[in-house]
C-alpha positions as a Python dict, from the first residue, in 0.01 Angstrom:
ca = {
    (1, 'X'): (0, 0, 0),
    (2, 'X'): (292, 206, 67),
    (3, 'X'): (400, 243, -304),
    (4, 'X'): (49, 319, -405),
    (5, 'X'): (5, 615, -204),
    (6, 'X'): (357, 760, -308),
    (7, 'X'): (239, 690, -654),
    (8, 'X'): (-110, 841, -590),
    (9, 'X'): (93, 1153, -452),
    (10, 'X'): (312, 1186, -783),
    (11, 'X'): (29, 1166, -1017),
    (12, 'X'): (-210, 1435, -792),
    (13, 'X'): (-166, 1756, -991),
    (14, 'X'): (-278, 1574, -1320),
    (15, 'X'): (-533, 1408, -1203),
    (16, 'X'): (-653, 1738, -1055),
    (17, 'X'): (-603, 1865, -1404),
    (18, 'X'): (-869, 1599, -1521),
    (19, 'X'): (-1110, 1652, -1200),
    (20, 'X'): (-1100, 2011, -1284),
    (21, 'X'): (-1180, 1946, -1729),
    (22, 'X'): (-1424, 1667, -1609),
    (23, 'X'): (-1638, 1929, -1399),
    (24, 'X'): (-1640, 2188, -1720),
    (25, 'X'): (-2040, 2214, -1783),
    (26, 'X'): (-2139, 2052, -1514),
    (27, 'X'): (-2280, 2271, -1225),
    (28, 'X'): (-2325, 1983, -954),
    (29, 'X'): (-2017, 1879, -963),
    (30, 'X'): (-1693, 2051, -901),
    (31, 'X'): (-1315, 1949, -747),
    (32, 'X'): (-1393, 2026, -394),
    (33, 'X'): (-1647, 1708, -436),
    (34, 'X'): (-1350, 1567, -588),
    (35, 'X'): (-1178, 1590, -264),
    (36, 'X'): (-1429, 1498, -25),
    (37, 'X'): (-1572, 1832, 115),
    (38, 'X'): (-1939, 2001, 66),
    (39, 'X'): (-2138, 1648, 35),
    (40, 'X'): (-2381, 1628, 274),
    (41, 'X'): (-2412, 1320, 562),
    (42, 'X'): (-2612, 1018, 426),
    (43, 'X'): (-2776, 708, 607),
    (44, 'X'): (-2891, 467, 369),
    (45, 'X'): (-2910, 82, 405),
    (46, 'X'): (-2713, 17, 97),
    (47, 'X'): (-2426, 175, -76),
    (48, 'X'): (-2336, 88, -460),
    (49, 'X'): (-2081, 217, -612),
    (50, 'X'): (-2100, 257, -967),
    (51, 'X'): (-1766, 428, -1145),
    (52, 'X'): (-1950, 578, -1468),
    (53, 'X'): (-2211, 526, -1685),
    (54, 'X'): (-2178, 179, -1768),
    (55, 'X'): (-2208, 47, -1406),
    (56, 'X'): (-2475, 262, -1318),
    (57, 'X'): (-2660, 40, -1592),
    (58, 'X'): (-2494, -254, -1498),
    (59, 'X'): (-2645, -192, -1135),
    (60, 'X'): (-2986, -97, -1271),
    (61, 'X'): (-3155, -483, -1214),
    (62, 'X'): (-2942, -477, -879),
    (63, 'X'): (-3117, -224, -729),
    (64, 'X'): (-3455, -315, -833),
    (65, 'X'): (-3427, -623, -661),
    (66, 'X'): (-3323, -519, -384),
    (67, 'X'): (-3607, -208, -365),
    (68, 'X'): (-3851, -500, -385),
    (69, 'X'): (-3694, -696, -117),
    (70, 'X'): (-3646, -394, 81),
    (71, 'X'): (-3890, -168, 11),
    (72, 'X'): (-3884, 100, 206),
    (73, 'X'): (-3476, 59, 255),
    (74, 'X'): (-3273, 376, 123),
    (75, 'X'): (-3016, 348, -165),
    (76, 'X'): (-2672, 519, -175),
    (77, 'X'): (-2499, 529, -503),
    (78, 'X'): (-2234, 681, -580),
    (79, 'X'): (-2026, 780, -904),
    (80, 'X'): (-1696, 948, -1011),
    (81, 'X'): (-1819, 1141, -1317),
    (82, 'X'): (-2053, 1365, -1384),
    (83, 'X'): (-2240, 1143, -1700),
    (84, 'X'): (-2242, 887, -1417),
    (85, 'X'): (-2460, 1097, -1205),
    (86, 'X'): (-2707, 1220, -1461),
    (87, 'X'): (-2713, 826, -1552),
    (88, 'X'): (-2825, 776, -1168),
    (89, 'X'): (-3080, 1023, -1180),
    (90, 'X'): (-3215, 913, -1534),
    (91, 'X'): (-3229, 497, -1414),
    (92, 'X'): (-3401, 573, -1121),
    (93, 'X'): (-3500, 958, -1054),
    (94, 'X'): (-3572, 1049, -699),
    (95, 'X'): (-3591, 646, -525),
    (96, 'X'): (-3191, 685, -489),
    (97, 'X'): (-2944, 920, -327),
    (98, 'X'): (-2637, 1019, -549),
    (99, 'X'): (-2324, 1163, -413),
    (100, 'X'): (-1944, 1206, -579),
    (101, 'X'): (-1726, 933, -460),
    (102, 'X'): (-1375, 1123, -363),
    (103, 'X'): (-1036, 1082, -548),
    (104, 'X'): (-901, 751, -382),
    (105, 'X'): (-621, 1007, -151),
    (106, 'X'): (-665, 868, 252),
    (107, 'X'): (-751, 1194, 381),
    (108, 'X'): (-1028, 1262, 89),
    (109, 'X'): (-1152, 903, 147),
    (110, 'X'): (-1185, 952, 517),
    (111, 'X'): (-1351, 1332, 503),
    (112, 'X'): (-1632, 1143, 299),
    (113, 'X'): (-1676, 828, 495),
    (114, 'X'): (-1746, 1021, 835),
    (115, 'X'): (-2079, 1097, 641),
    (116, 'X'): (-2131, 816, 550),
    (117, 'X'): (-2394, 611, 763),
    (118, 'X'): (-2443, 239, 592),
    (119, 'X'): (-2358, -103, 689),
    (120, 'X'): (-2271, -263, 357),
    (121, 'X'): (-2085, -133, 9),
    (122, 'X'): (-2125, -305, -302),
    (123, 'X'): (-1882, -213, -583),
    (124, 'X'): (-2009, -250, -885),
    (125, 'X'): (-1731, -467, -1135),
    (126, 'X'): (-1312, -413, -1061),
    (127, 'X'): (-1363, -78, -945),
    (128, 'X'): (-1125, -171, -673),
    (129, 'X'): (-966, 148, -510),
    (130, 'X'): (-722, 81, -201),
    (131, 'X'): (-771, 356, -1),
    (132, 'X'): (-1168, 322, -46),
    (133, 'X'): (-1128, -74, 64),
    (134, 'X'): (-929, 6, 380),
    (135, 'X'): (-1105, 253, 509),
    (136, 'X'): (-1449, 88, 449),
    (137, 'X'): (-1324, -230, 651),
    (138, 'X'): (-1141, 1, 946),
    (139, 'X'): (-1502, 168, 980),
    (140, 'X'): (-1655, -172, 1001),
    (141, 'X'): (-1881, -221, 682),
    (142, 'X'): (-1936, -511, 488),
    (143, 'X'): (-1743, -491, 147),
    (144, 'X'): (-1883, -663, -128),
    (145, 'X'): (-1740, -702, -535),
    (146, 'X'): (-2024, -767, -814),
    (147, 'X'): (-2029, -876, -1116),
    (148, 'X'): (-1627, -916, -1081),
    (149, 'X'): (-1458, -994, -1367),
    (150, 'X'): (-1075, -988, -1450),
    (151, 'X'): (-906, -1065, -1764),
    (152, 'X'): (-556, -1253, -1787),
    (153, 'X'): (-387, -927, -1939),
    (154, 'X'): (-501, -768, -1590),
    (155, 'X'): (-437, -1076, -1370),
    (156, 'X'): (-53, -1045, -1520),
    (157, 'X'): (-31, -681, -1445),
    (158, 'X'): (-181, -739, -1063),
    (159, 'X'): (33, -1049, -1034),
    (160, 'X'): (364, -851, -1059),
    (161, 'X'): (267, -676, -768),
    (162, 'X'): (187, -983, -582),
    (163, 'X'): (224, -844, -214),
    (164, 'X'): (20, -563, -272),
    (165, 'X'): (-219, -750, -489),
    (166, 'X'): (-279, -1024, -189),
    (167, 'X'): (-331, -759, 43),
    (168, 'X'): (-585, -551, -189),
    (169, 'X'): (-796, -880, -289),
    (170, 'X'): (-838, -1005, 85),
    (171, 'X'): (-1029, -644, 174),
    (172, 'X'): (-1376, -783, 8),
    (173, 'X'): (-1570, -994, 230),
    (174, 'X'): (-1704, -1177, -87),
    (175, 'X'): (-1631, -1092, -442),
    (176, 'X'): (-1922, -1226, -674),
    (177, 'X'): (-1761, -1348, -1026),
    (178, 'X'): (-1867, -1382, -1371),
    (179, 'X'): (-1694, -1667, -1459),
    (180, 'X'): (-1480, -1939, -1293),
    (181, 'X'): (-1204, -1823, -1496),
    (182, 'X'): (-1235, -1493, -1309),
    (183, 'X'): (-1287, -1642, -990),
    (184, 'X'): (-969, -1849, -1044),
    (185, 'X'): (-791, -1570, -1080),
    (186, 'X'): (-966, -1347, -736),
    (187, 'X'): (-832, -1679, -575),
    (188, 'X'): (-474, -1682, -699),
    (189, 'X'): (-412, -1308, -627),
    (190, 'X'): (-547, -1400, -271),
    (191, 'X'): (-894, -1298, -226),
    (192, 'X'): (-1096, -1484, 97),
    (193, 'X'): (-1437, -1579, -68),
    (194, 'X'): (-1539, -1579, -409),
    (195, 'X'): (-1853, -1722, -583),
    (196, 'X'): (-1941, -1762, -914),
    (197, 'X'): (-2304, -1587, -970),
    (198, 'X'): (-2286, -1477, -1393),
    (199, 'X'): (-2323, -1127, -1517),
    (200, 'X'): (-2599, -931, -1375),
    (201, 'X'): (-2613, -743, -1718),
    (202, 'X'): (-2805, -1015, -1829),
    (203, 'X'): (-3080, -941, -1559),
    (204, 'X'): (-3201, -635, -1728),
    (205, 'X'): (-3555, -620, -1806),
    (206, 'X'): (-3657, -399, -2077),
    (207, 'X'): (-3861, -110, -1899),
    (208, 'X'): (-4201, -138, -2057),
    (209, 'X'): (-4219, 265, -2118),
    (210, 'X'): (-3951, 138, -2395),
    (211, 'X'): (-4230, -83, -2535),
    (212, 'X'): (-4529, 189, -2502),
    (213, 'X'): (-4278, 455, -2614),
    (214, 'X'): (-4201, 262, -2945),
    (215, 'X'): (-3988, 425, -3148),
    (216, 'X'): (-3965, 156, -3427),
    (217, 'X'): (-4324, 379, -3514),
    (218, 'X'): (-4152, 668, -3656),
    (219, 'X'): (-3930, 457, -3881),
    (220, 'X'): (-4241, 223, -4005),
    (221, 'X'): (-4184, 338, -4354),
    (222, 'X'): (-3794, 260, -4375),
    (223, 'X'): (-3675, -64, -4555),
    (224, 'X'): (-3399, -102, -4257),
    (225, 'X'): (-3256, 45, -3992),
    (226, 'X'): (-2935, 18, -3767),
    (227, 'X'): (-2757, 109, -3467),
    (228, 'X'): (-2427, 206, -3382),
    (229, 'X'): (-2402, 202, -3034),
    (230, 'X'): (-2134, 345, -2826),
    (231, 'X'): (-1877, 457, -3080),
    (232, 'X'): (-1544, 548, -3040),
    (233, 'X'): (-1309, 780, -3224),
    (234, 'X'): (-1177, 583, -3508),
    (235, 'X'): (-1510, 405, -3566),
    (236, 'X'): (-1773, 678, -3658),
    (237, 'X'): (-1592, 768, -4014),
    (238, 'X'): (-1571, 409, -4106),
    (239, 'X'): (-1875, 304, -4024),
    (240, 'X'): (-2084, 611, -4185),
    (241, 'X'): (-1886, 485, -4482),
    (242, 'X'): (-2045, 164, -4459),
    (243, 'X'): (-2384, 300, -4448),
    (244, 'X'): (-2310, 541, -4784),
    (245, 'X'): (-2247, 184, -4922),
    (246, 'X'): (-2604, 55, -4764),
    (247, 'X'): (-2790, 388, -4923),
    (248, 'X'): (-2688, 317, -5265),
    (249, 'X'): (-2892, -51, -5268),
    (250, 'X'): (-3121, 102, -4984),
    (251, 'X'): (-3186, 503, -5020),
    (252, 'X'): (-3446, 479, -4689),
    (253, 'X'): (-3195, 299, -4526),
    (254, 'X'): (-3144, 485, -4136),
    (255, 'X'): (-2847, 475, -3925),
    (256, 'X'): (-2908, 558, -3574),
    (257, 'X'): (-2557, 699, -3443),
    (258, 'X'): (-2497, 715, -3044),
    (259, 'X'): (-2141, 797, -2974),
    (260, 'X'): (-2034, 698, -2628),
    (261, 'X'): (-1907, 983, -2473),
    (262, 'X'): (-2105, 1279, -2486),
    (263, 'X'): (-1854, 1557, -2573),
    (264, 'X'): (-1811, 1389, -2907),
    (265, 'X'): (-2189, 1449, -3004),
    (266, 'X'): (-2072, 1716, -3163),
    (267, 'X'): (-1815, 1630, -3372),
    (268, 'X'): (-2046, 1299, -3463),
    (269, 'X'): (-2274, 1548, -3594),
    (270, 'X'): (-2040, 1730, -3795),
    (271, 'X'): (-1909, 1389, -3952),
    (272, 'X'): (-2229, 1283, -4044),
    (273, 'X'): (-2308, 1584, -4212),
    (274, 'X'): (-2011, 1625, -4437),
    (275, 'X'): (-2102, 1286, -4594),
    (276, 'X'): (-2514, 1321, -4605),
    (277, 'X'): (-2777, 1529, -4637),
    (278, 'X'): (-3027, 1467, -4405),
    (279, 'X'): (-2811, 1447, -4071),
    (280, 'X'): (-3032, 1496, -3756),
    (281, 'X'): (-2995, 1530, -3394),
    (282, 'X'): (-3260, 1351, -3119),
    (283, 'X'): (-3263, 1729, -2883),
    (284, 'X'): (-3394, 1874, -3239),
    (285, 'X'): (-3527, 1645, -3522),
    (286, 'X'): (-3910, 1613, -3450),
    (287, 'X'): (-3985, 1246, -3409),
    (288, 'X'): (-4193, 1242, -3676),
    (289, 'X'): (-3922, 1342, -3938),
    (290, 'X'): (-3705, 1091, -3827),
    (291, 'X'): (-3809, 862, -4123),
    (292, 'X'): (-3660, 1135, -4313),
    (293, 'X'): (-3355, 1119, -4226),
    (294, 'X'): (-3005, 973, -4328),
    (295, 'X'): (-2838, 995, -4011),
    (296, 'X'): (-2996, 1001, -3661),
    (297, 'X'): (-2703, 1105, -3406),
    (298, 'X'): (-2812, 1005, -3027),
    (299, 'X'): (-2721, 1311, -2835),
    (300, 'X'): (-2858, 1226, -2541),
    (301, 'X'): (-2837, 987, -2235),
    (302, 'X'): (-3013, 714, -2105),
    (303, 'X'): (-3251, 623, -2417),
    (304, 'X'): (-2997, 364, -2523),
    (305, 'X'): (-3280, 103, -2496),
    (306, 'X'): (-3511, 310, -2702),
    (307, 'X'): (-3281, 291, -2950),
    (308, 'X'): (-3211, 1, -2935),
    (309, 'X'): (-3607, -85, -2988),
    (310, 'X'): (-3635, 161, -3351),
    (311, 'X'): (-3330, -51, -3499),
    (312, 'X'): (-3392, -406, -3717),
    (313, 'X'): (-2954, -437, -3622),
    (314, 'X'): (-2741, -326, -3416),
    (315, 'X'): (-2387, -274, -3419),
    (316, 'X'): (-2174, -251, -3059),
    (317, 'X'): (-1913, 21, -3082),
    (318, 'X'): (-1582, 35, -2887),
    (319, 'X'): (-1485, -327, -3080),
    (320, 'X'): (-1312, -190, -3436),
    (321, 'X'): (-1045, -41, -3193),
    (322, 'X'): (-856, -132, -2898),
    (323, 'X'): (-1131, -47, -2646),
    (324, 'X'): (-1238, -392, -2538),
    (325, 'X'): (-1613, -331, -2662),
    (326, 'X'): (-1918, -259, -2491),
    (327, 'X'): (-2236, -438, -2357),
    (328, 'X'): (-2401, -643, -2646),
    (329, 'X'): (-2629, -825, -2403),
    (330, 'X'): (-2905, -453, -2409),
    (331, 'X'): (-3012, -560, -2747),
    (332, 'X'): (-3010, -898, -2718),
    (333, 'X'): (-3256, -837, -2463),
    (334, 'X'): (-3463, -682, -2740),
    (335, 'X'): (-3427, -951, -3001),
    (336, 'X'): (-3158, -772, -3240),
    (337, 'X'): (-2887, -911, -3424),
    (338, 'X'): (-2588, -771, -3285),
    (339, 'X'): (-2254, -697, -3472),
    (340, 'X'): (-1909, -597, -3329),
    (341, 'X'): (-1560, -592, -3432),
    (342, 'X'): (-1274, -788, -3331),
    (343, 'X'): (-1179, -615, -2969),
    (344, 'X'): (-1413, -728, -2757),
    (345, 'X'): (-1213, -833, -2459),
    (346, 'X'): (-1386, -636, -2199),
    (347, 'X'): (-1671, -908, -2280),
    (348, 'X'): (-1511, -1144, -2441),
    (349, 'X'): (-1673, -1473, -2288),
    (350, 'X'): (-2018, -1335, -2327),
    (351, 'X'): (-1956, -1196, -2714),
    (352, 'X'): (-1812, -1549, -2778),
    (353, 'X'): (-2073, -1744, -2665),
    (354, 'X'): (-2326, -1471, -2809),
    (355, 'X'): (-2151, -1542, -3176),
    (356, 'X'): (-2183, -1924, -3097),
    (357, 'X'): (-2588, -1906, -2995),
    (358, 'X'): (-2621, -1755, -3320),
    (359, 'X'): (-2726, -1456, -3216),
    (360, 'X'): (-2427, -1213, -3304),
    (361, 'X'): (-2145, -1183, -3571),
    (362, 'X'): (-1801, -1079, -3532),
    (363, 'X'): (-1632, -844, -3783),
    (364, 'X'): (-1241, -755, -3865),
    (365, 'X'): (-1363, -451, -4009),
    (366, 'X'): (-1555, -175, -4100),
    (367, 'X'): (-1594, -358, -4464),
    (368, 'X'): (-1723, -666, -4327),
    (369, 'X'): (-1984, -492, -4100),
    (370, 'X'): (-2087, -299, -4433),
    (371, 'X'): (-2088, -633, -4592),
    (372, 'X'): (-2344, -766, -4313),
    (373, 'X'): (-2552, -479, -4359),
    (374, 'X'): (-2674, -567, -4657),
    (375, 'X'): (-2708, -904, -4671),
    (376, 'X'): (-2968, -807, -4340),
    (377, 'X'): (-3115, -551, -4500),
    (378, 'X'): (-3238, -783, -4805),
    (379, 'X'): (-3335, -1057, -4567),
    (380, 'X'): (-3596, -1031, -4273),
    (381, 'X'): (-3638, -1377, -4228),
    (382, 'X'): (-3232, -1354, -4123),
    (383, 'X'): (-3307, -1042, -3912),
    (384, 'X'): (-3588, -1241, -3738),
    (385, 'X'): (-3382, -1555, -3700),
    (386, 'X'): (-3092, -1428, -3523),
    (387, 'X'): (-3254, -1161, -3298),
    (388, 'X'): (-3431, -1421, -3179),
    (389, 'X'): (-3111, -1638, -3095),
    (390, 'X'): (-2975, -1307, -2969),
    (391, 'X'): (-3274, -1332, -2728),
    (392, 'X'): (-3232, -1675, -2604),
    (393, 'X'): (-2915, -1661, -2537),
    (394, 'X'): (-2938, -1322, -2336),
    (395, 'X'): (-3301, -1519, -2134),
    (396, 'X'): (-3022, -1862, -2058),
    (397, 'X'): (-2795, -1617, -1879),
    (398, 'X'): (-3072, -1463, -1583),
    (399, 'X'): (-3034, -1531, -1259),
    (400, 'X'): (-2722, -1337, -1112),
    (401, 'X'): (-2878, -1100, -895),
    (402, 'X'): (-3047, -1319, -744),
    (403, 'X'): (-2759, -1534, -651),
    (404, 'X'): (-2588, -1221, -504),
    (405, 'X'): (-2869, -1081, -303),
    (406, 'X'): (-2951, -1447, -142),
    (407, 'X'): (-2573, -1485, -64),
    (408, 'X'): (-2562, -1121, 119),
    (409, 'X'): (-2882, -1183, 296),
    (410, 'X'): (-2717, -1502, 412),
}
């Protein structure tokens, strides 16, 4: 622990740098959060912790359960970013409190706990900061890991370090797994208890609003429609290429855009337009021009789902590059075919065995995901047919949550 907090030390004026760019535009949140101060005392019977965006929705069947359990129990959850926090109050409004988890410096860490009132932490995935961990055990809370999962390239990196590693794993009182080959690997770098309970992911139920909503109306008249979810930079160009290619055999053909950080809506936009005409954004297209459109860009948060539900395909960003991909298992859930690209290691067991039920396609490259595109778009039988394997395989996987929240009542 020792050479973490010297290295913590070193690296404090640029990660200051990034608290301070991160809180640009955002009036709730601000550096002195960052460092602990100005939050206000919470009791609450639970406390997740959710590190962005993508836990908070990772968490989102979590909490339900545990609301219905516990109904009139109160719900801590905490983020580190700002798109985290609007996430929070977007999945579940007012039924939660949200508060700024500090930079993971000891004396930030313990300015925030002595507000904090809770028996229990959950941290959502390898969110796994050592300060945090030591302090929540000296103050006497249960510490919990879900949905847990850890690669070999990160099991090498944490293995080098084995002392500190050993020490760092044996904090949780439980760390939940996704696989055995993750729990395998908890074990070897020392951790106390681990149980394999699967991916909560695949415990999301599609909110029915999504259904009622139903955006698939305003596209009724459009031969075929996609999604590219969560794009990086590096994949937008490309991939608006592909769909210039999909235009000239399909001219109603829509592509639904949603890059995955929101300061590149922008620049999505602008990208978009240079290659089409009819390039629209979801905070000012009227719905019922959509059909018009060429381009659809997403700028907005927490309408993934929705979507998700207007597409016939969808393709999962963050896997044409070295990002390790995103979730695939949200439109699976909705019976979509789902396409990504080669990098998929931050799911790679679930992508695999989503290619193997049938039910998704792996692409090299832009080209190939072009390629895929139209042989879909000619074919509804083959849309039909491998949604539906998409949603079998996503129905197989359920039961994680459960497993968790009968093992912590236990």
């Amino acid at each position: 622990m020792l050479i973490y907090r010297i290295l913590i030390g070193l690296i404090s004026p640029f990660i200051l740098l990034k608290l301070f760019k991160l809180g640009r535009g955002y009036p709730d949140y601000s550096v002195i959060k960052a460092l602990g101060f100005n939050q206000a005392p919470v009791q609450a019977d639970i406390w997740i912790h959710c590190a962005s965006v993508g836990e908070v929705l990772a968490a989102r069947p979590l909490v339900k359960s545990w609301r219905e359990r516990h109904p009139s129990a109160k719900v801590l959850i905490t983020t580190m970013t700002p798109t985290g926090a609007e996430q929070v109050t977007a999945s579940f409004g007012e039924a939660v409190i949200h508060r700024y988890i500090p930079v993971d410096w000891g004396c930030s860490v313990k300015r925030f706990l002595k507000g904090i009132d809770c028996p229990r932490l959950l941290i959502i995935e390898t969110e796994l900061w050592p300060n945090l961990l030591k302090q929540v055990k000296k103050k006497g809370m249960a510490l919990y890991v879900v949905n847990a999962r850890l690669s070999d390239r990160s099991f090498k990196k944490y293995a080098k370090f084995a002392r500190f590693s050993k020490e760092l794993m044996s904090l949780p009182d439980c760390i939940y797994a996704h696989h055995n080959a993750d729990a395998k690997r908890f074990e070897a770098l020392g951790a106390k208890e681990v149980l394999v309970t699967g991916n909560i992911k695949f415990d999301l139920k599609v909110n029915p609003q999504v259904i009622h909503d139903n955006w698939q109306q305003y596209f009724v008249n459009n031969e075929f429609v996609w999604i590219a979810a969560s794009t990086h930079e590096g994949e937008d160009i490309p991939l608006l290429d592909e769909h210039l290619v999909l235009k000239a055999q399909h001219p109603n053909a829509v592509l639904i855009i949603v890059p995955r950080h929101p300061q590149r809506f922008e620049q999505v936009y602008q990208q978009a337009s240079a290659k089409f005409e009819n390039v629209g954004l979801r905070s000012e297209a009227p719905m019922e021009d959509w059909h018009k459109l060429d381009v659809l860009v997403g700028d907005s948060m927490g309408e993934m789902m929705n979507y998700f539900q207007a597409s016939d395909l969808a393709f999962v960003g963050g896997s044409l590059i070295e990002r390790g991909g995103h979730n695939p298992i949200e439109p699976a859930l909705l019976s979509k075919p789902v396409l990504v690209g080669n990098h998929t290691f931050n799911f790679q067991e679930i992508t695999e065995n989503l290619v193997l039920s049938g039910g998704g396609l792996r692409c090299k490259n832009a080209e190939l995901v072009g390629n895929l595109l139209l042989a879909f778009a000619k074919d509804k039988a083959l849309v039909a047919e491998t949604g539906a394997a998409a949603y079998e395989y996503a129905l197989s996987n359920q039961g994680a949550v459960e497993r968790v929240l009968d093992s912590i009542r236990s």
